[in-house]
């Protein structure tokens, strides 16, 4: 990692237990706070800072972008929730940490940005989703909420039965049932996240100036499907033209991985009705506007509490959403809609707003955090991310630093490791089970022309170079065996763990009324929690996913999204006309 001149160049010894030193070795005074806002499934090409013609109304995100360093070409490390987030918090590629799918545990000995910042004197706090499996803190000193998704092994992928659709896979229900609601799992969760987050910020504002600075991660689950949002946000797009997807590729013309995704998502030979597509996109637009309003609330708290000048604000997402483009939905592919994420960094009066076009990765967030606060990275430990500070400080970023991004995917929809290299205008997607794909995003931003058979000399040279690099970087056969071994082990363990008494790994937030939220005690103590206290409102493996979503949605709808009478049975019974 390249560090600013003021930061120490030598990492502390692993045997040295003295407090870490950085830009402020003797005091916390002057250290900036960090507010990291992470949305779920926001596609960068759909946001106005990246696409001025976007119909999605995001005044607060637009305002944040106007005073931020905006990374125009930022990518997730893996286009699926848990692997992407594990790579984001650790700065390491999925193959380095075994982050294969949504049931892959992250090792307790893998450093995250929470570990590093905590060593630098930060109070590291998480509110919302992070999709950790097993261990639920990973360096965070406190979690203000539970997670919305299960923290167990139940969502392990099975490459031994590649054609089998598992119960928890995405399906067409989210599209067909799209529309307004009064409540949903996602709304219940994010409103708790926002309440706890704003309360934390107000508490932080009332502390002594000499107290530790904070790194608060606010991780919202919107606009992740199901495509339903409160009527307030649905109505924001009343009488607005909801554009249909620009690119429609017939199923028979899809690449092999896209065909598998259609099967995985229950879309093979089942093209959604046009009206359902419009409803789904309108609900997604509304959900992005909901995220935008929450960004505005967080920024307002910083302003009114006088913390805006000394708080680094970062906004990003774990991955995107195809939202019907190319006939694809959700994520799980390396196309731009799925893999490209927003990334903007604002530090008032410190760095001038600008747009950087270099290709960067969400893995770069960890080393960037450390550089921004003058922290120290232990360069003896593995790290794939690169600090973005040189790009932020550079007068001519395009000539500065790295312009290559690597991505790895081994989740549902693929049957062998699916890797990506993005360099300059080129994007190579390579998988042993499929023909390679090569796109020039400068001349073909919609990724419509696979150039692997091009006769253009420059294209031939780029293809050969990227293929050679992929072969050198990835031992596909070994990685494939690693994935299979992990899947089989986790399935065996899960089968055993679901027999007899089930012990949940889902996080139970500490909620002790004896403690003040304004001045927490120096030594936190454990609180007694009974089994009855565990949160059963969010998504857990003991209830089928579709059933749980229907149970939580109000008012109830039928299988095609039509609202049912509110006075009758609700939830699953109402949806099934019972």
XYZ file of C-alpha atoms in Angstrom:
578
model
C 0.000 0.000 0.000
C 1.269 3.445 -0.849
C 1.033 5.653 2.260
C 1.065 9.435 2.593
C 4.392 10.961 3.541
C 3.278 11.653 7.108
C 2.490 8.016 7.852
C 5.115 5.652 9.307
C 6.608 3.299 6.735
C 7.357 0.401 9.079
C 4.541 -1.755 10.467
C 4.527 -2.489 14.178
C 6.001 -5.809 15.232
C 3.491 -8.571 15.863
C 5.193 -8.961 19.260
C 4.767 -5.284 20.120
C 1.663 -4.753 22.250
C 2.123 -1.019 22.601
C -0.601 1.248 21.204
C -0.323 1.664 17.423
C 1.142 4.892 16.140
C -0.049 6.831 13.139
C -0.658 10.432 12.188
C -1.692 11.283 15.761
C 0.586 9.134 17.990
C -0.184 10.776 21.328
C -3.796 11.895 21.201
C -7.101 11.269 19.486
C -7.650 14.996 19.037
C -7.981 15.857 15.376
C -8.501 12.354 14.093
C -11.382 12.347 11.601
C -14.444 10.221 12.173
C -15.544 7.846 9.420
C -19.133 7.319 8.278
C -19.293 4.451 5.775
C -22.708 4.119 4.122
C -23.114 0.817 2.304
C -26.194 0.103 0.200
C -27.226 -3.313 -1.063
C -27.507 -4.035 -4.763
C -27.214 -0.484 -6.130
C -25.997 -0.481 -9.704
C -23.649 2.424 -10.417
C -24.769 2.844 -14.057
C -28.285 3.637 -12.774
C -27.254 6.559 -10.524
C -27.226 10.162 -11.712
C -23.601 10.836 -10.707
C -22.675 8.168 -13.288
C -25.609 8.597 -15.647
C -27.110 12.112 -15.779
C -30.080 10.776 -17.765
C -31.081 8.383 -14.978
C -34.757 8.652 -14.007
C -33.983 7.737 -10.374
C -34.436 10.654 -7.991
C -31.442 10.875 -5.650
C -30.911 14.519 -4.598
C -28.921 13.619 -1.459
C -26.570 11.190 -3.203
C -26.160 13.779 -5.974
C -25.298 16.403 -3.365
C -22.792 14.079 -1.699
C -21.219 13.305 -5.085
C -20.865 17.020 -5.817
C -18.514 17.378 -2.855
C -16.793 14.007 -3.184
C -14.084 12.266 -5.080
C -16.230 10.026 -7.297
C -14.774 6.834 -8.741
C -16.417 6.339 -12.089
C -15.243 2.767 -12.643
C -15.423 0.933 -9.301
C -16.100 -2.810 -9.158
C -17.016 -5.320 -6.499
C -14.660 -8.256 -5.974
C -17.487 -10.779 -6.378
C -21.054 -10.077 -7.593
C -22.841 -11.707 -4.651
C -23.617 -10.354 -1.179
C -21.465 -12.306 1.283
C -18.363 -12.866 -0.892
C -18.362 -9.229 -1.982
C -18.672 -7.983 1.593
C -16.003 -10.353 2.895
C -13.605 -9.088 0.242
C -14.574 -5.478 0.928
C -13.932 -5.612 4.674
C -10.670 -7.594 4.330
C -9.241 -6.088 1.144
C -8.631 -9.605 -0.158
C -9.921 -11.570 -3.136
C -12.403 -14.401 -2.498
C -9.853 -17.123 -3.338
C -7.550 -15.804 -0.591
C -10.214 -16.021 2.147
C -12.516 -18.803 0.897
C -15.410 -16.425 0.202
C -17.219 -18.612 -2.304
C -20.922 -17.999 -1.737
C -23.529 -16.718 0.721
C -22.708 -19.419 3.278
C -18.915 -19.146 3.354
C -17.494 -18.305 6.785
C -14.852 -15.618 7.053
C -11.917 -16.713 9.200
C -11.733 -15.085 12.619
C -8.001 -14.499 12.051
C -8.450 -12.457 8.857
C -7.920 -8.723 9.556
C -10.695 -6.352 8.471
C -10.778 -2.589 8.296
C -12.529 -2.750 11.672
C -9.505 -4.527 13.196
C -7.059 -2.070 11.669
C -9.009 1.046 12.651
C -9.608 -0.285 16.145
C -5.825 -0.643 16.554
C -5.543 2.974 15.469
C -7.783 4.072 18.327
C -11.155 4.044 16.587
C -14.457 2.871 18.009
C -15.646 0.545 15.229
C -19.410 0.142 15.078
C -21.669 -1.645 12.597
C -25.373 -1.050 12.051
C -27.144 -3.240 9.520
C -26.293 -5.978 7.104
C -22.866 -7.507 6.612
C -23.812 -11.142 5.897
C -21.099 -12.653 8.077
C -21.326 -16.436 8.502
C -20.533 -17.830 11.947
C -18.483 -15.169 13.787
C -20.499 -11.944 13.665
C -18.140 -9.146 14.742
C -14.849 -9.480 12.826
C -13.220 -6.535 14.534
C -16.321 -4.416 15.080
C -16.489 -3.407 18.708
C -20.256 -3.289 18.595
C -23.130 -4.189 16.293
C -26.177 -2.027 16.827
C -28.563 -4.419 15.048
C -28.841 -8.030 14.056
C -28.361 -8.996 10.415
C -31.268 -9.386 8.040
C -29.815 -12.577 6.512
C -28.923 -15.859 8.221
C -25.437 -16.233 9.644
C -25.338 -20.006 9.149
C -24.377 -22.587 6.500
C -27.866 -23.031 5.090
C -27.259 -21.209 1.801
C -24.315 -23.312 0.627
C -24.149 -23.837 -3.135
C -23.989 -27.375 -4.557
C -21.874 -27.834 -7.673
C -22.355 -31.597 -7.335
C -25.953 -31.026 -8.509
C -25.589 -28.053 -10.865
C -29.079 -28.318 -12.382
C -30.899 -28.387 -9.065
C -32.627 -25.150 -8.033
C -32.350 -24.654 -4.287
C -35.241 -23.228 -2.250
C -33.507 -19.966 -1.408
C -32.401 -19.075 -4.960
C -33.729 -15.905 -6.522
C -36.899 -16.494 -8.522
C -39.577 -14.677 -10.515
C -41.757 -13.940 -7.485
C -39.877 -10.714 -6.764
C -40.630 -9.483 -10.288
C -44.209 -10.713 -10.597
C -45.198 -9.475 -7.135
C -43.450 -6.100 -7.459
C -45.334 -3.086 -6.211
C -46.032 -0.806 -3.244
C -46.345 -1.967 0.338
C -46.818 -0.568 3.802
C -44.338 -2.872 5.489
C -41.736 -5.432 4.423
C -38.768 -7.219 5.972
C -36.475 -4.726 4.318
C -38.344 -1.682 5.647
C -38.508 -3.126 9.167
C -34.778 -3.754 9.069
C -33.581 -0.485 7.547
C -35.752 1.629 9.810
C -34.133 -0.054 12.807
C -30.720 0.474 11.215
C -31.424 4.169 10.722
C -32.853 4.655 14.210
C -29.846 2.982 15.843
C -27.377 4.782 13.539
C -28.734 8.280 14.101
C -28.998 7.623 17.834
C -25.345 6.560 17.827
C -24.309 9.734 15.982
C -26.225 11.921 18.426
C -24.531 10.069 21.291
C -21.116 10.515 19.684
C -21.774 14.238 19.350
C -22.332 14.484 23.110
C -19.081 12.844 24.080
C -15.895 14.562 25.168
C -13.598 15.795 22.373
C -10.835 13.592 23.789
C -12.894 10.418 23.351
C -12.018 8.009 20.578
C -13.080 8.886 17.026
C -15.624 6.565 15.478
C -15.906 4.499 12.346
C -19.627 3.868 11.925
C -20.671 1.534 9.109
C -24.329 1.980 8.182
C -25.282 -0.922 5.931
C -28.783 -0.689 4.459
C -30.488 -3.647 2.809
C -32.346 -1.556 0.207
C -32.717 -1.583 -2.754
C -32.117 -5.367 -2.677
C -35.078 -7.366 -3.910
C -37.931 -8.167 -3.301
C -38.976 -5.237 -5.456
C -41.437 -3.626 -3.089
C -41.291 -0.255 -1.357
C -43.498 1.941 0.775
C -46.246 3.770 -1.095
C -44.552 7.092 -0.300
C -41.619 6.121 -2.511
C -43.722 4.254 -5.058
C -45.754 7.438 -5.511
C -42.651 9.501 -6.239
C -42.702 7.878 -9.656
C -46.426 8.347 -10.298
C -46.950 9.691 -13.828
C -43.234 9.229 -14.498
C -42.037 7.258 -17.477
C -40.479 4.042 -16.192
C -38.087 2.999 -18.950
C -37.879 -0.645 -19.880
C -34.448 -2.317 -20.107
C -32.464 -1.050 -23.099
C -30.985 -4.408 -24.097
C -33.085 -7.525 -24.629
C -31.160 -10.633 -25.641
C -33.187 -13.718 -26.623
C -32.526 -16.737 -24.442
C -31.052 -18.783 -27.255
C -28.469 -16.059 -27.935
C -27.298 -15.729 -24.334
C -23.805 -16.794 -23.284
C -23.644 -20.069 -21.271
C -23.327 -18.383 -17.872
C -26.301 -16.111 -18.564
C -28.364 -19.147 -19.584
C -27.512 -20.778 -16.272
C -28.543 -17.605 -14.444
C -31.910 -17.691 -16.191
C -32.355 -21.238 -14.878
C -31.152 -20.314 -11.381
C -33.572 -17.367 -11.219
C -36.500 -19.362 -12.606
C -36.496 -17.242 -15.762
C -35.657 -19.909 -18.335
C -38.531 -19.932 -20.853
C -40.427 -17.565 -18.514
C -40.080 -14.029 -19.778
C -41.786 -11.700 -17.256
C -44.746 -9.645 -18.547
C -43.848 -6.105 -19.580
C -46.083 -4.616 -16.905
C -44.366 -6.700 -14.211
C -40.983 -5.473 -15.454
C -42.172 -1.871 -15.191
C -43.490 -2.456 -11.670
C -40.245 -4.095 -10.593
C -38.139 -1.252 -11.969
C -40.449 1.373 -10.443
C -40.200 -0.312 -7.042
C -36.409 -0.488 -7.389
C -36.283 3.202 -8.321
C -38.377 3.966 -5.239
C -36.102 1.833 -3.057
C -33.051 3.744 -4.301
C -34.864 6.975 -3.443
C -35.488 5.519 0.021
C -31.743 4.891 0.407
C -31.156 8.440 -0.820
C -33.450 9.894 1.843
C -31.537 7.953 4.490
C -28.228 9.266 3.167
C -29.746 12.719 3.575
C -30.782 11.973 7.176
C -27.273 10.839 8.109
C -25.696 13.893 6.497
C -28.191 16.131 8.285
C -27.215 14.666 11.660
C -23.542 15.293 10.940
C -24.307 18.882 9.969
C -26.559 19.739 12.890
C -24.164 18.178 15.384
C -21.153 20.014 14.007
C -19.393 16.817 12.934
C -19.498 17.266 9.151
C -16.144 19.043 8.916
C -14.301 16.262 10.743
C -16.005 13.191 9.292
C -14.920 11.255 6.222
C -18.068 10.073 4.428
C -17.888 7.107 2.057
C -20.803 5.783 0.015
C -20.725 2.485 -1.864
C -22.564 -0.805 -2.459
C -21.754 -4.505 -2.377
C -22.768 -5.124 -6.022
C -25.348 -4.020 -8.572
C -28.564 -5.326 -10.121
C -29.132 -6.133 -13.798
C -32.783 -5.082 -13.374
C -33.880 -6.780 -16.599
C -31.006 -5.649 -18.819
C -30.041 -8.396 -21.273
C -33.024 -10.349 -19.873
C -31.089 -10.836 -16.609
C -32.098 -9.900 -13.067
C -30.337 -9.514 -9.734
C -26.536 -9.986 -9.853
C -24.140 -12.974 -10.181
C -22.538 -11.908 -13.468
C -19.656 -9.657 -14.499
C -21.751 -7.397 -16.732
C -21.609 -3.738 -15.747
C -25.067 -3.578 -14.174
C -24.195 -6.407 -11.806
C -20.534 -5.732 -11.050
C -20.054 -1.951 -11.070
C -20.712 -0.140 -7.813
C -20.825 3.487 -6.684
C -17.822 4.670 -4.694
C -17.519 8.241 -3.479
C -15.331 9.685 -0.736
C -16.004 13.056 0.853
C -13.717 14.770 3.352
C -14.832 18.384 3.804
C -12.151 21.003 3.111
C -9.521 18.313 2.661
C -9.868 16.991 -0.890
C -11.406 18.788 -3.836
C -14.341 17.122 -5.593
C -13.450 15.375 -8.828
C -14.266 12.337 -10.935
C -11.638 9.602 -11.308
C -11.994 7.240 -14.250
C -9.346 4.672 -13.226
C -10.609 1.151 -12.621
C -10.706 0.533 -8.865
C -12.070 -2.130 -6.526
C -14.141 -2.173 -3.363
C -11.160 -4.046 -1.875
C -9.321 -0.711 -2.031
C -11.500 0.675 0.762
C -9.518 -0.916 3.619
C -6.087 0.488 2.721
C -7.684 3.802 1.746
C -9.279 4.149 5.194
C -5.900 3.561 6.818
C -4.138 6.058 4.563
C -6.819 8.709 5.090
C -6.368 8.591 8.873
C -2.595 8.125 8.833
C -2.813 4.522 9.966
C -0.411 1.656 9.429
C -0.878 -1.475 7.338
C 1.105 -4.562 8.280
C 2.592 -5.284 4.864
C 3.671 -8.771 5.955
C 0.014 -9.822 5.733
C -1.826 -10.490 2.468
C -3.717 -7.571 0.959
C -5.058 -7.255 -2.593
C -6.564 -3.783 -2.258
C -4.563 -0.662 -3.119
C -4.893 2.677 -1.382
C -6.838 5.209 -3.423
C -5.154 8.157 -1.703
C -2.562 8.612 -4.479
C -5.425 8.914 -6.990
C -7.323 11.283 -4.697
C -4.285 13.533 -4.285
C -3.023 13.326 -7.877
C -3.476 16.216 -10.262
C -3.694 13.781 -13.155
C -5.149 10.518 -11.717
C -5.234 8.665 -15.048
C -1.416 8.650 -15.024
C -1.205 7.688 -11.379
C -1.300 4.287 -9.749
C -3.106 1.108 -10.673
C -5.781 0.699 -13.340
C -6.425 -3.048 -13.029
C -9.231 -4.774 -11.164
C -9.627 -8.509 -10.528
C -12.877 -10.274 -9.710
C -13.729 -13.836 -8.685
C -17.085 -15.604 -8.516
C -17.955 -19.146 -7.412
C -21.564 -18.835 -6.265
C -24.891 -19.978 -7.676
C -25.242 -19.910 -11.448
C -21.721 -20.948 -12.240
C -20.342 -24.495 -12.265
C -16.683 -23.537 -12.193
C -14.745 -20.439 -11.069
C -15.806 -17.387 -13.096
C -13.066 -14.746 -13.104
C -12.758 -11.200 -14.423
C -9.907 -8.844 -15.300
C -10.668 -5.185 -16.006
C -7.786 -3.078 -17.332
C -8.019 0.163 -19.278
C -10.954 -0.249 -21.675
C -10.800 -4.055 -21.608
C -12.803 -6.566 -19.637
C -12.006 -10.280 -19.835
C -14.417 -12.820 -18.324
C -13.013 -16.320 -18.162
C -14.311 -19.659 -16.855
C -13.076 -23.188 -17.681
C -16.660 -24.286 -18.373
C -17.463 -21.489 -20.842
C -15.985 -19.716 -23.861
C -14.137 -16.545 -22.814
C -15.654 -13.097 -23.248
C -13.732 -9.935 -24.112
C -15.278 -6.480 -24.243
C -13.921 -3.034 -25.015
C -16.034 -0.811 -22.778
C -14.715 2.338 -24.384
C -16.221 1.510 -27.766
C -18.906 -0.900 -26.526
C -20.199 0.217 -23.099
C -23.268 -2.046 -23.387
C -21.045 -5.137 -23.794
C -22.769 -6.334 -26.950
C -19.723 -7.440 -28.971
C -17.608 -10.311 -27.692
C -14.222 -9.598 -29.302
C -12.538 -12.946 -28.731
C -12.667 -13.696 -32.486
C -11.751 -10.175 -33.604
C -9.049 -9.846 -36.246
C -8.008 -6.385 -35.098
C -4.298 -6.548 -34.131
C -4.710 -4.433 -30.997
C -7.621 -6.552 -29.833
C -5.738 -9.778 -30.547
C -2.778 -8.530 -28.517
C -4.974 -7.432 -25.598
C -6.847 -10.758 -25.588
C -3.616 -12.792 -25.626
C -2.103 -10.716 -22.842
C -5.151 -10.928 -20.579
C -5.588 -14.657 -21.192
C -1.944 -15.294 -20.332
C -2.306 -13.238 -17.168
C -5.451 -15.136 -16.162
C -3.707 -18.481 -16.667
C -0.764 -17.346 -14.559
C -2.902 -15.791 -11.817
C -5.492 -18.541 -11.333
C -4.993 -22.294 -11.009
C -8.546 -23.044 -12.077
C -8.367 -26.760 -11.386
C -7.120 -26.258 -7.831
C -9.649 -23.499 -7.137
C -12.449 -25.700 -8.448
C -11.433 -28.465 -6.052
C -11.178 -25.983 -3.168
C -14.732 -24.807 -3.851
C -16.102 -28.344 -4.049
C -14.338 -29.335 -0.822
C -15.753 -26.307 0.967
C -19.278 -26.889 -0.356
C -19.265 -30.566 0.655
C -17.905 -29.832 4.136
C -20.449 -27.100 4.772
C -23.365 -29.201 3.520
C -22.366 -32.059 5.820
C -22.061 -29.721 8.806
C -25.368 -28.028 8.023
C -27.152 -31.360 7.710
C -25.873 -32.282 11.157
C -26.574 -28.903 12.749
C -30.232 -28.951 11.675
C -30.848 -32.212 13.533
C -31.800 -32.103 17.185
C -31.418 -28.828 19.051
C -30.631 -25.949 16.688
C -28.272 -23.266 17.967
C -28.505 -20.053 15.941
C -25.375 -18.116 14.996
C -27.406 -15.003 14.196
C -26.219 -11.951 16.061
C -28.163 -10.767 19.101
C -27.392 -7.085 19.768
C -26.549 -6.147 23.312
C -29.532 -4.237 24.693
C -29.024 -3.422 28.348
C -31.258 -0.613 29.598
C -28.870 -0.137 32.518
C -26.310 1.370 30.134
C -26.479 4.932 28.876
C -26.375 5.394 25.097
C -24.655 8.748 25.555
C -21.829 7.821 27.925
C -21.203 4.056 27.648
C -19.133 2.442 30.381
C -15.423 1.922 29.804
C -15.747 -1.810 30.401
C -18.693 -3.300 28.525
C -20.296 -6.210 30.278
C -22.299 -9.064 28.862
C -26.060 -8.982 29.304
C -28.221 -11.988 29.908
C -30.366 -12.897 26.925
C -32.948 -15.628 26.939
C -33.824 -17.747 23.932
C -37.128 -15.876 23.691
C -35.271 -12.623 23.094
C -33.722 -13.663 19.791
C -34.975 -11.624 16.851
C -37.329 -13.570 14.604
C -38.348 -10.727 12.303
C -35.648 -11.107 9.694
C -34.535 -13.786 7.255
C -33.488 -17.010 8.958
C -32.888 -20.455 7.550
C -35.678 -22.094 9.547
C -38.368 -20.496 7.345
C -38.463 -20.812 3.511
C -37.385 -17.487 2.023
C -40.428 -16.880 -0.202
C -42.786 -17.769 2.629
C -41.026 -15.413 4.995
C -41.112 -12.533 2.508
C -44.845 -13.004 1.984
C -45.448 -13.274 5.700
C -43.693 -9.971 6.308
C -45.314 -8.026 3.484
C -48.348 -5.912 4.256
C -50.829 -5.514 2.710
C -50.808 -9.088 1.340
C -50.583 -9.725 -2.406
C -51.263 -12.729 -4.568
C -48.683 -14.541 -6.710
C -48.924 -11.825 -9.389
C -48.579 -8.892 -6.995
C -52.260 -7.943 -6.838
C -53.245 -6.534 -3.462
C -55.673 -8.680 -1.482
C -58.376 -7.382 0.873
C -56.721 -6.155 4.054
C -59.445 -7.386 6.392
C -58.881 -11.004 5.363
C -56.006 -13.346 6.129
C -52.583 -11.762 5.852
C -49.103 -13.003 5.093
C -48.704 -16.418 3.497
C -52.337 -17.375 3.978
C -53.498 -14.172 2.322
C -51.111 -14.557 -0.583
C -52.464 -18.048 -1.177
C -56.090 -16.870 -0.972
C -56.680 -18.879 2.190
